[in-house]
Amino acid sequence: LGVESASTSASASASGPLDDSQLSIRSSRLVAVDISAKMLAKARRTECYTDIVEAEITQYLEDLGRAADPVEVDLIVAADVLVYVGSLQPLFHAVKKVLRSGGIFLFSVEMCDSCDDREPLSAKGGGEGKEGNGVLESGASFKLGHRGRYLHGSAYIASAAVTAGLRVAQVEDIVPRLDGGRPVHGLFVRLEKM
């Protein structure tokens, strides 16, 4: 995947820093954000980031949006990050605050096939999910899997995105990892700020 003419980009990756084989970005500023010092050490070794920040991604983005001179970001990539986040709504709202108009948020999730047993939440209403087994009023949800990683339903992702003011531009089935030699069902998602 290549993204051109991005002036400011942020990358969060729990599985390790991005490299040229995973994502090609032409950017004047590329920021790595991770809560793990070990992952940030890996990011430093790639020598492709202009800034390395040890922080939780939602808090980092909220702080960017509240800065005296707010930063607008063209692209945010969260590779193997959202499996450590239950409710996506706070993150999606923080993403919207810092993305420029037309900006892109790329991420992967592990899929919860059993979570989407009812119609997705409309853009007009709905409640907040809760950590653990979260359920919006519509039934779209997420849950904590047996490996301690959150699984998200596709309808929940779509409703959380719309509620935050983001447009679902692309969704693809992926295999983000193997678990005991068996493929894990996941999604690659591209959201855009409207």
JSON list of N, CA and C in Angstrom, two decimals, residues 30-94:
[
{"chain": "A", "resi": 30, "resn": "LEU", "atom": "N", "xyz": [6.67, 11.61, 10.09]},
{"chain": "A", "resi": 30, "resn": "LEU", "atom": "CA", "xyz": [6.09, 10.30, 10.39]},
{"chain": "A", "resi": 30, "resn": "LEU", "atom": "C", "xyz": [6.34, 10.01, 11.86]},
{"chain": "A", "resi": 31, "resn": "VAL", "atom": "N", "xyz": [5.27, 9.90, 12.63]},
{"chain": "A", "resi": 31, "resn": "VAL", "atom": "CA", "xyz": [5.35, 9.76, 14.08]},
{"chain": "A", "resi": 31, "resn": "VAL", "atom": "C", "xyz": [4.97, 8.33, 14.47]},
{"chain": "A", "resi": 32, "resn": "ALA", "atom": "N", "xyz": [5.82, 7.68, 15.26]},
{"chain": "A", "resi": 32, "resn": "ALA", "atom": "CA", "xyz": [5.51, 6.36, 15.82]},
{"chain": "A", "resi": 32, "resn": "ALA", "atom": "C", "xyz": [5.00, 6.57, 17.23]},
{"chain": "A", "resi": 33, "resn": "VAL", "atom": "N", "xyz": [3.83, 5.99, 17.53]},
{"chain": "A", "resi": 33, "resn": "VAL", "atom": "CA", "xyz": [3.23, 6.11, 18.86]},
{"chain": "A", "resi": 33, "resn": "VAL", "atom": "C", "xyz": [2.97, 4.70, 19.37]},
{"chain": "A", "resi": 34, "resn": "ASP", "atom": "N", "xyz": [3.47, 4.40, 20.54]},
{"chain": "A", "resi": 34, "resn": "ASP", "atom": "CA", "xyz": [3.23, 3.09, 21.14]},
{"chain": "A", "resi": 34, "resn": "ASP", "atom": "C", "xyz": [3.37, 3.24, 22.65]},
{"chain": "A", "resi": 35, "resn": "ILE", "atom": "N", "xyz": [2.65, 2.40, 23.36]},
{"chain": "A", "resi": 35, "resn": "ILE", "atom": "CA", "xyz": [2.73, 2.41, 24.82]},
{"chain": "A", "resi": 35, "resn": "ILE", "atom": "C", "xyz": [3.93, 1.58, 25.30]},
{"chain": "A", "resi": 36, "resn": "SER", "atom": "N", "xyz": [4.49, 0.76, 24.42]},
{"chain": "A", "resi": 36, "resn": "SER", "atom": "CA", "xyz": [5.58, -0.14, 24.76]},
{"chain": "A", "resi": 36, "resn": "SER", "atom": "C", "xyz": [6.94, 0.44, 24.36]},
{"chain": "A", "resi": 37, "resn": "ALA", "atom": "N", "xyz": [7.80, 0.59, 25.34]},
{"chain": "A", "resi": 37, "resn": "ALA", "atom": "CA", "xyz": [9.16, 1.07, 25.07]},
{"chain": "A", "resi": 37, "resn": "ALA", "atom": "C", "xyz": [9.91, 0.10, 24.16]},
{"chain": "A", "resi": 38, "resn": "LYS", "atom": "N", "xyz": [9.63, -1.20, 24.30]},
{"chain": "A", "resi": 38, "resn": "LYS", "atom": "CA", "xyz": [10.26, -2.21, 23.46]},
{"chain": "A", "resi": 38, "resn": "LYS", "atom": "C", "xyz": [9.90, -2.02, 21.98]},
{"chain": "A", "resi": 39, "resn": "MET", "atom": "N", "xyz": [8.64, -1.74, 21.70]},
{"chain": "A", "resi": 39, "resn": "MET", "atom": "CA", "xyz": [8.20, -1.51, 20.32]},
{"chain": "A", "resi": 39, "resn": "MET", "atom": "C", "xyz": [8.80, -0.21, 19.77]},
{"chain": "A", "resi": 40, "resn": "LEU", "atom": "N", "xyz": [8.91, 0.79, 20.62]},
{"chain": "A", "resi": 40, "resn": "LEU", "atom": "CA", "xyz": [9.49, 2.05, 20.18]},
{"chain": "A", "resi": 40, "resn": "LEU", "atom": "C", "xyz": [10.98, 1.91, 19.89]},
{"chain": "A", "resi": 41, "resn": "ALA", "atom": "N", "xyz": [11.67, 1.03, 20.62]},
{"chain": "A", "resi": 41, "resn": "ALA", "atom": "CA", "xyz": [13.08, 0.76, 20.32]},
{"chain": "A", "resi": 41, "resn": "ALA", "atom": "C", "xyz": [13.20, 0.15, 18.92]},
{"chain": "A", "resi": 42, "resn": "LYS", "atom": "N", "xyz": [12.27, -0.74, 18.57]},
{"chain": "A", "resi": 42, "resn": "LYS", "atom": "CA", "xyz": [12.26, -1.31, 17.22]},
{"chain": "A", "resi": 42, "resn": "LYS", "atom": "C", "xyz": [12.00, -0.22, 16.19]},
{"chain": "A", "resi": 43, "resn": "ALA", "atom": "N", "xyz": [11.09, 0.69, 16.50]},
{"chain": "A", "resi": 43, "resn": "ALA", "atom": "CA", "xyz": [10.77, 1.79, 15.58]},
{"chain": "A", "resi": 43, "resn": "ALA", "atom": "C", "xyz": [11.99, 2.66, 15.34]},
{"chain": "A", "resi": 44, "resn": "ARG", "atom": "N", "xyz": [12.75, 2.94, 16.41]},
{"chain": "A", "resi": 44, "resn": "ARG", "atom": "CA", "xyz": [13.97, 3.75, 16.26]},
{"chain": "A", "resi": 44, "resn": "ARG", "atom": "C", "xyz": [14.96, 3.10, 15.31]},
{"chain": "A", "resi": 45, "resn": "ARG", "atom": "N", "xyz": [15.07, 1.77, 15.40]},
{"chain": "A", "resi": 45, "resn": "ARG", "atom": "CA", "xyz": [16.03, 1.05, 14.55]},
{"chain": "A", "resi": 45, "resn": "ARG", "atom": "C", "xyz": [15.68, 1.12, 13.06]},
{"chain": "A", "resi": 46, "resn": "THR", "atom": "N", "xyz": [14.41, 1.36, 12.72]},
{"chain": "A", "resi": 46, "resn": "THR", "atom": "CA", "xyz": [14.03, 1.46, 11.30]},
{"chain": "A", "resi": 46, "resn": "THR", "atom": "C", "xyz": [14.53, 2.75, 10.67]},
{"chain": "A", "resi": 47, "resn": "GLU", "atom": "N", "xyz": [14.76, 3.76, 11.50]},
{"chain": "A", "resi": 47, "resn": "GLU", "atom": "CA", "xyz": [15.22, 5.08, 11.05]},
{"chain": "A", "resi": 47, "resn": "GLU", "atom": "C", "xyz": [14.30, 5.72, 10.03]},
{"chain": "A", "resi": 48, "resn": "CYS", "atom": "N", "xyz": [13.00, 5.37, 10.05]},
{"chain": "A", "resi": 48, "resn": "CYS", "atom": "CA", "xyz": [12.07, 6.00, 9.10]},
{"chain": "A", "resi": 48, "resn": "CYS", "atom": "C", "xyz": [11.14, 7.00, 9.78]},
{"chain": "A", "resi": 49, "resn": "TYR", "atom": "N", "xyz": [11.13, 7.03, 11.12]},
{"chain": "A", "resi": 49, "resn": "TYR", "atom": "CA", "xyz": [10.23, 7.93, 11.84]},
{"chain": "A", "resi": 49, "resn": "TYR", "atom": "C", "xyz": [10.94, 9.23, 12.18]},
{"chain": "A", "resi": 50, "resn": "THR", "atom": "N", "xyz": [10.21, 10.35, 12.07]},
{"chain": "A", "resi": 50, "resn": "THR", "atom": "CA", "xyz": [10.77, 11.64, 12.47]},
{"chain": "A", "resi": 50, "resn": "THR", "atom": "C", "xyz": [10.58, 11.88, 13.96]},
{"chain": "A", "resi": 51, "resn": "ASP", "atom": "N", "xyz": [9.55, 11.24, 14.54]},
{"chain": "A", "resi": 51, "resn": "ASP", "atom": "CA", "xyz": [9.27, 11.37, 15.97]},
{"chain": "A", "resi": 51, "resn": "ASP", "atom": "C", "xyz": [8.87, 10.02, 16.53]},
{"chain": "A", "resi": 52, "resn": "ILE", "atom": "N", "xyz": [9.31, 9.74, 17.76]},
{"chain": "A", "resi": 52, "resn": "ILE", "atom": "CA", "xyz": [8.97, 8.51, 18.48]},
{"chain": "A", "resi": 52, "resn": "ILE", "atom": "C", "xyz": [8.31, 8.96, 19.79]},
{"chain": "A", "resi": 53, "resn": "VAL", "atom": "N", "xyz": [7.07, 8.50, 20.04]},
{"chain": "A", "resi": 53, "resn": "VAL", "atom": "CA", "xyz": [6.33, 8.96, 21.21]},
{"chain": "A", "resi": 53, "resn": "VAL", "atom": "C", "xyz": [5.82, 7.76, 22.00]},
{"chain": "A", "resi": 54, "resn": "GLU", "atom": "N", "xyz": [6.15, 7.71, 23.29]},
{"chain": "A", "resi": 54, "resn": "GLU", "atom": "CA", "xyz": [5.63, 6.66, 24.16]},
{"chain": "A", "resi": 54, "resn": "GLU", "atom": "C", "xyz": [4.34, 7.17, 24.78]},
{"chain": "A", "resi": 55, "resn": "ALA", "atom": "N", "xyz": [3.21, 6.65, 24.30]},
{"chain": "A", "resi": 55, "resn": "ALA", "atom": "CA", "xyz": [1.90, 7.09, 24.78]},
{"chain": "A", "resi": 55, "resn": "ALA", "atom": "C", "xyz": [0.84, 6.10, 24.35]},
{"chain": "A", "resi": 56, "resn": "GLU", "atom": "N", "xyz": [-0.29, 6.17, 25.02]},
{"chain": "A", "resi": 56, "resn": "GLU", "atom": "CA", "xyz": [-1.47, 5.42, 24.59]},
{"chain": "A", "resi": 56, "resn": "GLU", "atom": "C", "xyz": [-2.07, 6.22, 23.44]},
{"chain": "A", "resi": 57, "resn": "ILE", "atom": "N", "xyz": [-2.47, 5.54, 22.35]},
{"chain": "A", "resi": 57, "resn": "ILE", "atom": "CA", "xyz": [-2.83, 6.23, 21.11]},
{"chain": "A", "resi": 57, "resn": "ILE", "atom": "C", "xyz": [-4.02, 7.17, 21.27]},
{"chain": "A", "resi": 58, "resn": "THR", "atom": "N", "xyz": [-5.07, 6.77, 21.96]},
{"chain": "A", "resi": 58, "resn": "THR", "atom": "CA", "xyz": [-6.24, 7.65, 22.10]},
{"chain": "A", "resi": 58, "resn": "THR", "atom": "C", "xyz": [-5.85, 8.92, 22.85]},
{"chain": "A", "resi": 59, "resn": "GLN", "atom": "N", "xyz": [-5.12, 8.78, 23.94]},
{"chain": "A", "resi": 59, "resn": "GLN", "atom": "CA", "xyz": [-4.70, 9.94, 24.72]},
{"chain": "A", "resi": 59, "resn": "GLN", "atom": "C", "xyz": [-3.79, 10.85, 23.89]},
{"chain": "A", "resi": 60, "resn": "TYR", "atom": "N", "xyz": [-2.86, 10.25, 23.15]},
{"chain": "A", "resi": 60, "resn": "TYR", "atom": "CA", "xyz": [-1.95, 11.03, 22.29]},
{"chain": "A", "resi": 60, "resn": "TYR", "atom": "C", "xyz": [-2.74, 11.87, 21.29]},
{"chain": "A", "resi": 61, "resn": "LEU", "atom": "N", "xyz": [-3.71, 11.24, 20.62]},
{"chain": "A", "resi": 61, "resn": "LEU", "atom": "CA", "xyz": [-4.49, 11.96, 19.62]},
{"chain": "A", "resi": 61, "resn": "LEU", "atom": "C", "xyz": [-5.37, 13.04, 20.27]},
{"chain": "A", "resi": 62, "resn": "GLU", "atom": "N", "xyz": [-5.95, 12.73, 21.43]},
{"chain": "A", "resi": 62, "resn": "GLU", "atom": "CA", "xyz": [-6.73, 13.75, 22.15]},
{"chain": "A", "resi": 62, "resn": "GLU", "atom": "C", "xyz": [-5.87, 14.94, 22.51]},
{"chain": "A", "resi": 63, "resn": "ASP", "atom": "N", "xyz": [-4.65, 14.69, 22.98]},
{"chain": "A", "resi": 63, "resn": "ASP", "atom": "CA", "xyz": [-3.73, 15.78, 23.32]},
{"chain": "A", "resi": 63, "resn": "ASP", "atom": "C", "xyz": [-3.37, 16.60, 22.09]},
{"chain": "A", "resi": 64, "resn": "LEU", "atom": "N", "xyz": [-3.16, 15.95, 20.94]},
{"chain": "A", "resi": 64, "resn": "LEU", "atom": "CA", "xyz": [-2.87, 16.68, 19.69]},
{"chain": "A", "resi": 64, "resn": "LEU", "atom": "C", "xyz": [-4.03, 17.61, 19.34]},
{"chain": "A", "resi": 65, "resn": "GLY", "atom": "N", "xyz": [-5.24, 17.11, 19.49]},
{"chain": "A", "resi": 65, "resn": "GLY", "atom": "CA", "xyz": [-6.42, 17.89, 19.16]},
{"chain": "A", "resi": 65, "resn": "GLY", "atom": "C", "xyz": [-6.67, 19.05, 20.09]},
{"chain": "A", "resi": 66, "resn": "ARG", "atom": "N", "xyz": [-6.14, 18.97, 21.33]},
{"chain": "A", "resi": 66, "resn": "ARG", "atom": "CA", "xyz": [-6.33, 20.04, 22.32]},
{"chain": "A", "resi": 66, "resn": "ARG", "atom": "C", "xyz": [-5.16, 21.02, 22.36]},
{"chain": "A", "resi": 67, "resn": "ALA", "atom": "N", "xyz": [-4.13, 20.77, 21.60]},
{"chain": "A", "resi": 67, "resn": "ALA", "atom": "CA", "xyz": [-2.93, 21.61, 21.64]},
{"chain": "A", "resi": 67, "resn": "ALA", "atom": "C", "xyz": [-3.28, 23.05, 21.27]},
{"chain": "A", "resi": 68, "resn": "ALA", "atom": "N", "xyz": [-2.49, 24.00, 21.78]},
{"chain": "A", "resi": 68, "resn": "ALA", "atom": "CA", "xyz": [-2.70, 25.42, 21.48]},
{"chain": "A", "resi": 68, "resn": "ALA", "atom": "C", "xyz": [-2.64, 25.65, 19.97]},
{"chain": "A", "resi": 69, "resn": "ASP", "atom": "N", "xyz": [-1.76, 24.93, 19.29]},
{"chain": "A", "resi": 69, "resn": "ASP", "atom": "CA", "xyz": [-1.65, 24.99, 17.84]},
{"chain": "A", "resi": 69, "resn": "ASP", "atom": "C", "xyz": [-1.97, 23.58, 17.32]},
{"chain": "A", "resi": 70, "resn": "PRO", "atom": "N", "xyz": [-3.27, 23.24, 17.19]},
{"chain": "A", "resi": 70, "resn": "PRO", "atom": "CA", "xyz": [-3.65, 21.87, 16.85]},
{"chain": "A", "resi": 70, "resn": "PRO", "atom": "C", "xyz": [-3.00, 21.37, 15.56]},
{"chain": "A", "resi": 71, "resn": "VAL", "atom": "N", "xyz": [-2.62, 20.11, 15.58]},
{"chain": "A", "resi": 71, "resn": "VAL", "atom": "CA", "xyz": [-1.99, 19.47, 14.43]},
{"chain": "A", "resi": 71, "resn": "VAL", "atom": "C", "xyz": [-3.06, 18.78, 13.62]},
{"chain": "A", "resi": 72, "resn": "GLU", "atom": "N", "xyz": [-3.01, 18.93, 12.29]},
{"chain": "A", "resi": 72, "resn": "GLU", "atom": "CA", "xyz": [-3.88, 18.16, 11.42]},
{"chain": "A", "resi": 72, "resn": "GLU", "atom": "C", "xyz": [-3.05, 17.06, 10.79]},
{"chain": "A", "resi": 73, "resn": "VAL", "atom": "N", "xyz": [-3.58, 15.86, 10.81]},
{"chain": "A", "resi": 73, "resn": "VAL", "atom": "CA", "xyz": [-2.87, 14.68, 10.33]},
{"chain": "A", "resi": 73, "resn": "VAL", "atom": "C", "xyz": [-3.53, 14.17, 9.06]},
{"chain": "A", "resi": 74, "resn": "ASP", "atom": "N", "xyz": [-2.73, 13.74, 8.11]},
{"chain": "A", "resi": 74, "resn": "ASP", "atom": "CA", "xyz": [-3.24, 13.22, 6.84]},
{"chain": "A", "resi": 74, "resn": "ASP", "atom": "C", "xyz": [-3.57, 11.74, 6.92]},
{"chain": "A", "resi": 75, "resn": "LEU", "atom": "N", "xyz": [-2.79, 10.99, 7.71]},
{"chain": "A", "resi": 75, "resn": "LEU", "atom": "CA", "xyz": [-2.91, 9.55, 7.73]},
{"chain": "A", "resi": 75, "resn": "LEU", "atom": "C", "xyz": [-2.58, 9.01, 9.12]},
{"chain": "A", "resi": 76, "resn": "ILE", "atom": "N", "xyz": [-3.41, 8.10, 9.61]},
{"chain": "A", "resi": 76, "resn": "ILE", "atom": "CA", "xyz": [-3.13, 7.38, 10.85]},
{"chain": "A", "resi": 76, "resn": "ILE", "atom": "C", "xyz": [-3.22, 5.90, 10.53]},
{"chain": "A", "resi": 77, "resn": "VAL", "atom": "N", "xyz": [-2.20, 5.14, 10.94]},
{"chain": "A", "resi": 77, "resn": "VAL", "atom": "CA", "xyz": [-2.17, 3.70, 10.72]},
{"chain": "A", "resi": 77, "resn": "VAL", "atom": "C", "xyz": [-2.05, 3.01, 12.07]},
{"chain": "A", "resi": 78, "resn": "ALA", "atom": "N", "xyz": [-2.98, 2.09, 12.35]},
{"chain": "A", "resi": 78, "resn": "ALA", "atom": "CA", "xyz": [-2.95, 1.32, 13.59]},
{"chain": "A", "resi": 78, "resn": "ALA", "atom": "C", "xyz": [-2.93, -0.16, 13.23]},
{"chain": "A", "resi": 79, "resn": "ALA", "atom": "N", "xyz": [-1.73, -0.71, 13.15]},
{"chain": "A", "resi": 79, "resn": "ALA", "atom": "CA", "xyz": [-1.54, -2.11, 12.77]},
{"chain": "A", "resi": 79, "resn": "ALA", "atom": "C", "xyz": [-1.45, -2.96, 14.03]},
{"chain": "A", "resi": 80, "resn": "ASP", "atom": "N", "xyz": [-2.36, -3.91, 14.19]},
{"chain": "A", "resi": 80, "resn": "ASP", "atom": "CA", "xyz": [-2.39, -4.82, 15.34]},
{"chain": "A", "resi": 80, "resn": "ASP", "atom": "C", "xyz": [-2.45, -4.05, 16.66]},
{"chain": "A", "resi": 81, "resn": "VAL", "atom": "N", "xyz": [-3.24, -2.98, 16.67]},
{"chain": "A", "resi": 81, "resn": "VAL", "atom": "CA", "xyz": [-3.39, -2.14, 17.86]},
{"chain": "A", "resi": 81, "resn": "VAL", "atom": "C", "xyz": [-4.77, -2.29, 18.48]},
{"chain": "A", "resi": 82, "resn": "LEU", "atom": "N", "xyz": [-5.80, -2.30, 17.64]},
{"chain": "A", "resi": 82, "resn": "LEU", "atom": "CA", "xyz": [-7.17, -2.27, 18.16]},
{"chain": "A", "resi": 82, "resn": "LEU", "atom": "C", "xyz": [-7.59, -3.56, 18.84]},
{"chain": "A", "resi": 83, "resn": "VAL", "atom": "N", "xyz": [-6.76, -4.59, 18.75]},
{"chain": "A", "resi": 83, "resn": "VAL", "atom": "CA", "xyz": [-7.02, -5.82, 19.52]},
{"chain": "A", "resi": 83, "resn": "VAL", "atom": "C", "xyz": [-6.79, -5.58, 21.01]},
{"chain": "A", "resi": 84, "resn": "TYR", "atom": "N", "xyz": [-6.20, -4.44, 21.36]},
{"chain": "A", "resi": 84, "resn": "TYR", "atom": "CA", "xyz": [-5.98, -4.08, 22.76]},
{"chain": "A", "resi": 84, "resn": "TYR", "atom": "C", "xyz": [-6.93, -2.98, 23.21]},
{"chain": "A", "resi": 85, "resn": "VAL", "atom": "N", "xyz": [-7.92, -2.67, 22.37]},
{"chain": "A", "resi": 85, "resn": "VAL", "atom": "CA", "xyz": [-8.90, -1.62, 22.65]},
{"chain": "A", "resi": 85, "resn": "VAL", "atom": "C", "xyz": [-10.29, -2.23, 22.55]},
{"chain": "A", "resi": 86, "resn": "GLY", "atom": "N", "xyz": [-11.09, -2.09, 23.59]},
{"chain": "A", "resi": 86, "resn": "GLY", "atom": "CA", "xyz": [-12.45, -2.60, 23.55]},
{"chain": "A", "resi": 86, "resn": "GLY", "atom": "C", "xyz": [-13.35, -1.65, 22.79]},
{"chain": "A", "resi": 87, "resn": "SER", "atom": "N", "xyz": [-13.85, -0.63, 23.47]},
{"chain": "A", "resi": 87, "resn": "SER", "atom": "CA", "xyz": [-14.72, 0.36, 22.83]},
{"chain": "A", "resi": 87, "resn": "SER", "atom": "C", "xyz": [-13.89, 1.21, 21.88]},
{"chain": "A", "resi": 88, "resn": "LEU", "atom": "N", "xyz": [-14.30, 1.24, 20.62]},
{"chain": "A", "resi": 88, "resn": "LEU", "atom": "CA", "xyz": [-13.57, 2.01, 19.60]},
{"chain": "A", "resi": 88, "resn": "LEU", "atom": "C", "xyz": [-14.03, 3.46, 19.52]},
{"chain": "A", "resi": 89, "resn": "GLN", "atom": "N", "xyz": [-15.16, 3.78, 20.12]},
{"chain": "A", "resi": 89, "resn": "GLN", "atom": "CA", "xyz": [-15.71, 5.13, 19.97]},
{"chain": "A", "resi": 89, "resn": "GLN", "atom": "C", "xyz": [-14.79, 6.23, 20.47]},
{"chain": "A", "resi": 90, "resn": "PRO", "atom": "N", "xyz": [-14.16, 6.13, 21.65]},
{"chain": "A", "resi": 90, "resn": "PRO", "atom": "CA", "xyz": [-13.25, 7.21, 22.06]},
{"chain": "A", "resi": 90, "resn": "PRO", "atom": "C", "xyz": [-12.08, 7.40, 21.08]},
{"chain": "A", "resi": 91, "resn": "LEU", "atom": "N", "xyz": [-11.52, 6.29, 20.59]},
{"chain": "A", "resi": 91, "resn": "LEU", "atom": "CA", "xyz": [-10.43, 6.39, 19.62]},
{"chain": "A", "resi": 91, "resn": "LEU", "atom": "C", "xyz": [-10.91, 7.03, 18.32]},
{"chain": "A", "resi": 92, "resn": "PHE", "atom": "N", "xyz": [-12.05, 6.60, 17.80]},
{"chain": "A", "resi": 92, "resn": "PHE", "atom": "CA", "xyz": [-12.56, 7.15, 16.54]},
{"chain": "A", "resi": 92, "resn": "PHE", "atom": "C", "xyz": [-12.85, 8.64, 16.67]},
{"chain": "A", "resi": 93, "resn": "HIS", "atom": "N", "xyz": [-13.38, 9.09, 17.81]},
{"chain": "A", "resi": 93, "resn": "HIS", "atom": "CA", "xyz": [-13.62, 10.52, 18.02]},
{"chain": "A", "resi": 93, "resn": "HIS", "atom": "C", "xyz": [-12.30, 11.29, 18.06]},
{"chain": "A", "resi": 94, "resn": "ALA", "atom": "N", "xyz": [-11.28, 10.72, 18.70]},
{"chain": "A", "resi": 94, "resn": "ALA", "atom": "CA", "xyz": [-9.96, 11.37, 18.75]},
{"chain": "A", "resi": 94, "resn": "ALA", "atom": "C", "xyz": [-9.34, 11.43, 17.35]}
]
